[in-house]
């Protein structure tokens, strides 16, 4: 359940791994289906709101009920479930180890950061404005978002080309 929640949040929001690990329970707004990213490696990324689906909010609630019992005295959403550091905030290296295990299980090679690129590309393909995408990803400059994080597929490029040609032929 924890691993699924981690993947869903990374995939749907495009937040950085370090931002994920710093999420507190109080950062989740269940009614608005949003998450406040308070801690970021960039000033532009701090105190921004990202959004998740109802399914992810439901999974978050189930996870909190299951793993954040009254015996757990930690506000961080993600913490070590076993080992010598059980109950402590999950570290970056702990997340990397989890991703490595998921790679083996899924027989797919991916990193936590790839979810950021995938999220940016999918939102761009669905027509989100460049400014909104920049703000969701927590970038200071729109060029970073568009040049580094958006990777349009051949289908998207063709669709945009066809739209441009159809406008031209109508004139």
mmCIF file of C-alpha atoms in Angstrom:
data_model
loop_
_atom_site.group_PDB
_atom_site.id
_atom_site.type_symbol
_atom_site.label_atom_id
_atom_site.label_comp_id
_atom_site.label_asym_id
_atom_site.label_seq_id
_atom_site.Cartn_x
_atom_site.Cartn_y
_atom_site.Cartn_z
ATOM 1 C CA UNK A 1 0.000 0.000 0.000
ATOM 2 C CA UNK A 2 2.815 2.426 0.890
ATOM 3 C CA UNK A 3 4.727 1.622 -2.285
ATOM 4 C CA UNK A 4 1.623 2.127 -4.435
ATOM 5 C CA UNK A 5 0.955 5.471 -2.759
ATOM 6 C CA UNK A 6 4.525 6.600 -3.420
ATOM 7 C CA UNK A 7 4.307 5.674 -7.102
ATOM 8 C CA UNK A 8 0.885 7.309 -7.533
ATOM 9 C CA UNK A 9 1.993 10.570 -5.929
ATOM 10 C CA UNK A 10 5.202 10.732 -7.985
ATOM 11 C CA UNK A 11 3.306 9.903 -11.197
ATOM 12 C CA UNK A 12 0.343 12.241 -10.687
ATOM 13 C CA UNK A 13 2.154 15.257 -9.263
ATOM 14 C CA UNK A 14 5.641 15.221 -10.728
ATOM 15 C CA UNK A 15 7.126 16.222 -7.365
ATOM 16 C CA UNK A 16 10.786 15.596 -6.662
ATOM 17 C CA UNK A 17 11.815 12.578 -4.586
ATOM 18 C CA UNK A 18 13.109 14.863 -1.837
ATOM 19 C CA UNK A 19 9.774 16.711 -1.794
ATOM 20 C CA UNK A 20 7.897 13.421 -1.480
ATOM 21 C CA UNK A 21 10.009 12.363 1.473
ATOM 22 C CA UNK A 22 9.343 15.644 3.280
ATOM 23 C CA UNK A 23 5.545 15.429 3.009
ATOM 24 C CA UNK A 24 3.695 15.614 6.309
ATOM 25 C CA UNK A 25 0.218 14.259 6.951
ATOM 26 C CA UNK A 26 -0.998 17.824 7.420
ATOM 27 C CA UNK A 27 0.160 18.707 3.877
ATOM 28 C CA UNK A 28 -2.709 16.655 2.420
ATOM 29 C CA UNK A 29 -6.031 18.409 1.845
ATOM 30 C CA UNK A 30 -8.490 15.569 1.371
ATOM 31 C CA UNK A 31 -11.436 17.780 0.366
ATOM 32 C CA UNK A 32 -9.469 19.620 -2.316
ATOM 33 C CA UNK A 33 -7.507 16.519 -3.398
ATOM 34 C CA UNK A 34 -4.314 18.489 -3.090
ATOM 35 C CA UNK A 35 -0.925 18.359 -1.436
ATOM 36 C CA UNK A 36 1.066 21.318 -0.168
ATOM 37 C CA UNK A 37 4.746 20.972 -1.024
ATOM 38 C CA UNK A 38 6.341 23.014 1.746
ATOM 39 C CA UNK A 39 9.946 21.839 1.457
ATOM 40 C CA UNK A 40 11.744 21.942 -1.884
ATOM 41 C CA UNK A 41 15.284 22.188 -3.141
ATOM 42 C CA UNK A 42 14.356 25.428 -4.932
ATOM 43 C CA UNK A 43 12.653 28.559 -3.678
ATOM 44 C CA UNK A 44 10.198 28.390 -6.601
ATOM 45 C CA UNK A 45 9.214 24.888 -5.500
ATOM 46 C CA UNK A 46 8.409 25.771 -1.909
ATOM 47 C CA UNK A 47 4.850 26.218 -0.684
ATOM 48 C CA UNK A 48 3.208 25.166 -3.928
ATOM 49 C CA UNK A 49 0.075 23.077 -4.292
ATOM 50 C CA UNK A 50 -0.107 19.967 -6.449
ATOM 51 C CA UNK A 51 -3.156 17.858 -7.165
ATOM 52 C CA UNK A 52 -3.999 14.157 -7.055
ATOM 53 C CA UNK A 53 -6.925 11.993 -8.080
ATOM 54 C CA UNK A 54 -9.692 10.758 -5.811
ATOM 55 C CA UNK A 55 -8.195 7.262 -6.014
ATOM 56 C CA UNK A 56 -4.900 8.552 -4.644
ATOM 57 C CA UNK A 57 -6.633 10.433 -1.833
ATOM 58 C CA UNK A 58 -8.540 7.256 -0.945
ATOM 59 C CA UNK A 59 -5.299 5.263 -0.945
ATOM 60 C CA UNK A 60 -3.689 7.957 1.242
ATOM 61 C CA UNK A 61 -6.524 7.684 3.764
ATOM 62 C CA UNK A 62 -6.294 3.868 3.807
ATOM 63 C CA UNK A 63 -2.518 4.099 4.240
ATOM 64 C CA UNK A 64 -2.816 6.537 7.145
ATOM 65 C CA UNK A 65 -5.357 4.284 8.889
ATOM 66 C CA UNK A 66 -3.207 1.193 8.310
ATOM 67 C CA UNK A 67 0.277 2.531 9.075
ATOM 68 C CA UNK A 68 -0.070 5.718 11.103
ATOM 69 C CA UNK A 69 -1.650 4.220 14.169
ATOM 70 C CA UNK A 70 -1.618 5.934 17.526
ATOM 71 C CA UNK A 71 1.633 4.076 18.202
ATOM 72 C CA UNK A 72 3.388 5.848 15.325
ATOM 73 C CA UNK A 73 4.733 9.164 16.503
ATOM 74 C CA UNK A 74 5.857 10.675 13.179
ATOM 75 C CA UNK A 75 4.209 13.363 11.066
ATOM 76 C CA UNK A 76 6.088 12.444 7.883
ATOM 77 C CA UNK A 77 3.871 10.448 5.569
ATOM 78 C CA UNK A 78 6.591 8.037 4.505
ATOM 79 C CA UNK A 79 8.681 6.252 7.086
ATOM 80 C CA UNK A 80 10.611 3.004 7.373
ATOM 81 C CA UNK A 81 8.305 0.068 8.019
ATOM 82 C CA UNK A 82 11.055 -2.318 9.135
ATOM 83 C CA UNK A 83 14.743 -2.595 9.903
ATOM 84 C CA UNK A 84 16.947 -0.824 12.401
ATOM 85 C CA UNK A 85 15.459 2.569 11.462
ATOM 86 C CA UNK A 86 11.856 1.399 11.731
ATOM 87 C CA UNK A 87 9.506 4.293 12.409
ATOM 88 C CA UNK A 88 11.958 6.949 11.226
ATOM 89 C CA UNK A 89 11.425 9.192 8.214
ATOM 90 C CA UNK A 90 12.215 7.381 4.967
ATOM 91 C CA UNK A 91 15.559 8.534 3.595
ATOM 92 C CA UNK A 92 16.465 9.231 -0.010
ATOM 93 C CA UNK A 93 18.508 6.019 -0.034
ATOM 94 C CA UNK A 94 15.545 4.114 1.386
ATOM 95 C CA UNK A 95 13.413 5.409 -1.481
ATOM 96 C CA UNK A 96 16.141 4.429 -3.960
ATOM 97 C CA UNK A 97 16.197 0.891 -2.509
ATOM 98 C CA UNK A 98 12.397 0.717 -2.808
ATOM 99 C CA UNK A 99 12.534 1.854 -6.450
ATOM 100 C CA UNK A 100 15.212 -0.778 -7.128
ATOM 101 C CA UNK A 101 12.943 -3.489 -5.641
ATOM 102 C CA UNK A 102 10.002 -2.253 -7.731
ATOM 103 C CA UNK A 103 12.229 -2.329 -10.829
ATOM 104 C CA UNK A 104 12.994 -5.986 -10.226
ATOM 105 C CA UNK A 105 9.338 -6.868 -9.584
ATOM 106 C CA UNK A 106 8.026 -4.973 -12.602
ATOM 107 C CA UNK A 107 10.988 -5.942 -14.799
ATOM 108 C CA UNK A 108 11.091 -2.309 -15.923
ATOM 109 C CA UNK A 109 14.005 0.047 -15.403
ATOM 110 C CA UNK A 110 12.853 3.401 -13.987
ATOM 111 C CA UNK A 111 13.830 6.024 -11.456
ATOM 112 C CA UNK A 112 11.752 8.240 -9.188
ATOM 113 C CA UNK A 113 12.795 11.213 -11.328
ATOM 114 C CA UNK A 114 11.364 9.617 -14.476
ATOM 115 C CA UNK A 115 7.890 10.068 -12.998
ATOM 116 C CA UNK A 116 8.543 13.829 -12.984
ATOM 117 C CA UNK A 117 9.306 13.825 -16.702
ATOM 118 C CA UNK A 118 6.336 11.554 -17.458
ATOM 119 C CA UNK A 119 3.957 13.754 -15.495
ATOM 120 C CA UNK A 120 5.198 16.894 -17.279
ATOM 121 C CA UNK A 121 4.909 15.288 -20.700
ATOM 122 C CA UNK A 122 1.425 13.894 -20.095
ATOM 123 C CA UNK A 123 0.059 17.154 -18.725
ATOM 124 C CA UNK A 124 1.577 19.017 -21.665
ATOM 125 C CA UNK A 125 0.044 16.515 -24.101
ATOM 126 C CA UNK A 126 -3.340 17.074 -22.449
ATOM 127 C CA UNK A 127 -3.087 20.800 -23.065
ATOM 128 C CA UNK A 128 -2.103 22.305 -19.708
ATOM 129 C CA UNK A 129 -0.632 25.767 -20.104
ATOM 130 C CA UNK A 130 3.140 26.070 -19.887
ATOM 131 C CA UNK A 131 2.818 28.520 -16.977
ATOM 132 C CA UNK A 132 0.611 26.125 -14.995
ATOM 133 C CA UNK A 133 2.992 23.260 -15.681
ATOM 134 C CA UNK A 134 5.975 25.365 -14.554
ATOM 135 C CA UNK A 135 4.178 26.203 -11.321
ATOM 136 C CA UNK A 136 3.120 22.593 -10.648
ATOM 137 C CA UNK A 137 6.696 21.388 -11.102
ATOM 138 C CA UNK A 138 8.080 24.199 -8.970
ATOM 139 C CA UNK A 139 10.378 25.665 -11.586
ATOM 140 C CA UNK A 140 11.526 29.290 -11.531
ATOM 141 C CA UNK A 141 11.879 29.462 -15.321
ATOM 142 C CA UNK A 142 9.480 28.222 -17.964
ATOM 143 C CA UNK A 143 12.429 27.299 -20.209
ATOM 144 C CA UNK A 144 13.472 24.630 -17.706
ATOM 145 C CA UNK A 145 10.014 23.101 -17.843
ATOM 146 C CA UNK A 146 9.661 23.107 -21.617
ATOM 147 C CA UNK A 147 13.239 22.287 -22.608
ATOM 148 C CA UNK A 148 14.106 19.708 -19.963
ATOM 149 C CA UNK A 149 10.871 18.056 -18.848
ATOM 150 C CA UNK A 150 8.443 17.940 -21.766
ATOM 151 C CA UNK A 151 9.121 15.144 -24.243
ATOM 152 C CA UNK A 152 6.306 15.140 -26.822
ATOM 153 C CA UNK A 153 5.554 11.836 -28.505
ATOM 154 C CA UNK A 154 5.461 11.414 -32.273
ATOM 155 C CA UNK A 155 1.660 11.261 -32.018
ATOM 156 C CA UNK A 156 1.534 14.588 -30.170
ATOM 157 C CA UNK A 157 3.864 16.241 -32.660
ATOM 158 C CA UNK A 158 1.741 14.937 -35.546
ATOM 159 C CA UNK A 159 -1.479 16.121 -33.874
ATOM 160 C CA UNK A 160 -0.064 19.610 -33.392
ATOM 161 C CA UNK A 161 1.236 19.644 -36.967
ATOM 162 C CA UNK A 162 -2.192 18.608 -38.303
ATOM 163 C CA UNK A 163 -3.871 21.333 -36.241
ATOM 164 C CA UNK A 164 -1.457 23.922 -37.610
ATOM 165 C CA UNK A 165 -1.959 22.753 -41.196
ATOM 166 C CA UNK A 166 -5.750 22.711 -40.844
ATOM 167 C CA UNK A 167 -5.684 26.337 -39.621
ATOM 168 C CA UNK A 168 -3.478 27.286 -42.549
ATOM 169 C CA UNK A 169 -5.750 25.644 -45.148
ATOM 170 C CA UNK A 170 -8.797 27.499 -43.792
ATOM 171 C CA UNK A 171 -7.176 30.880 -44.418
#
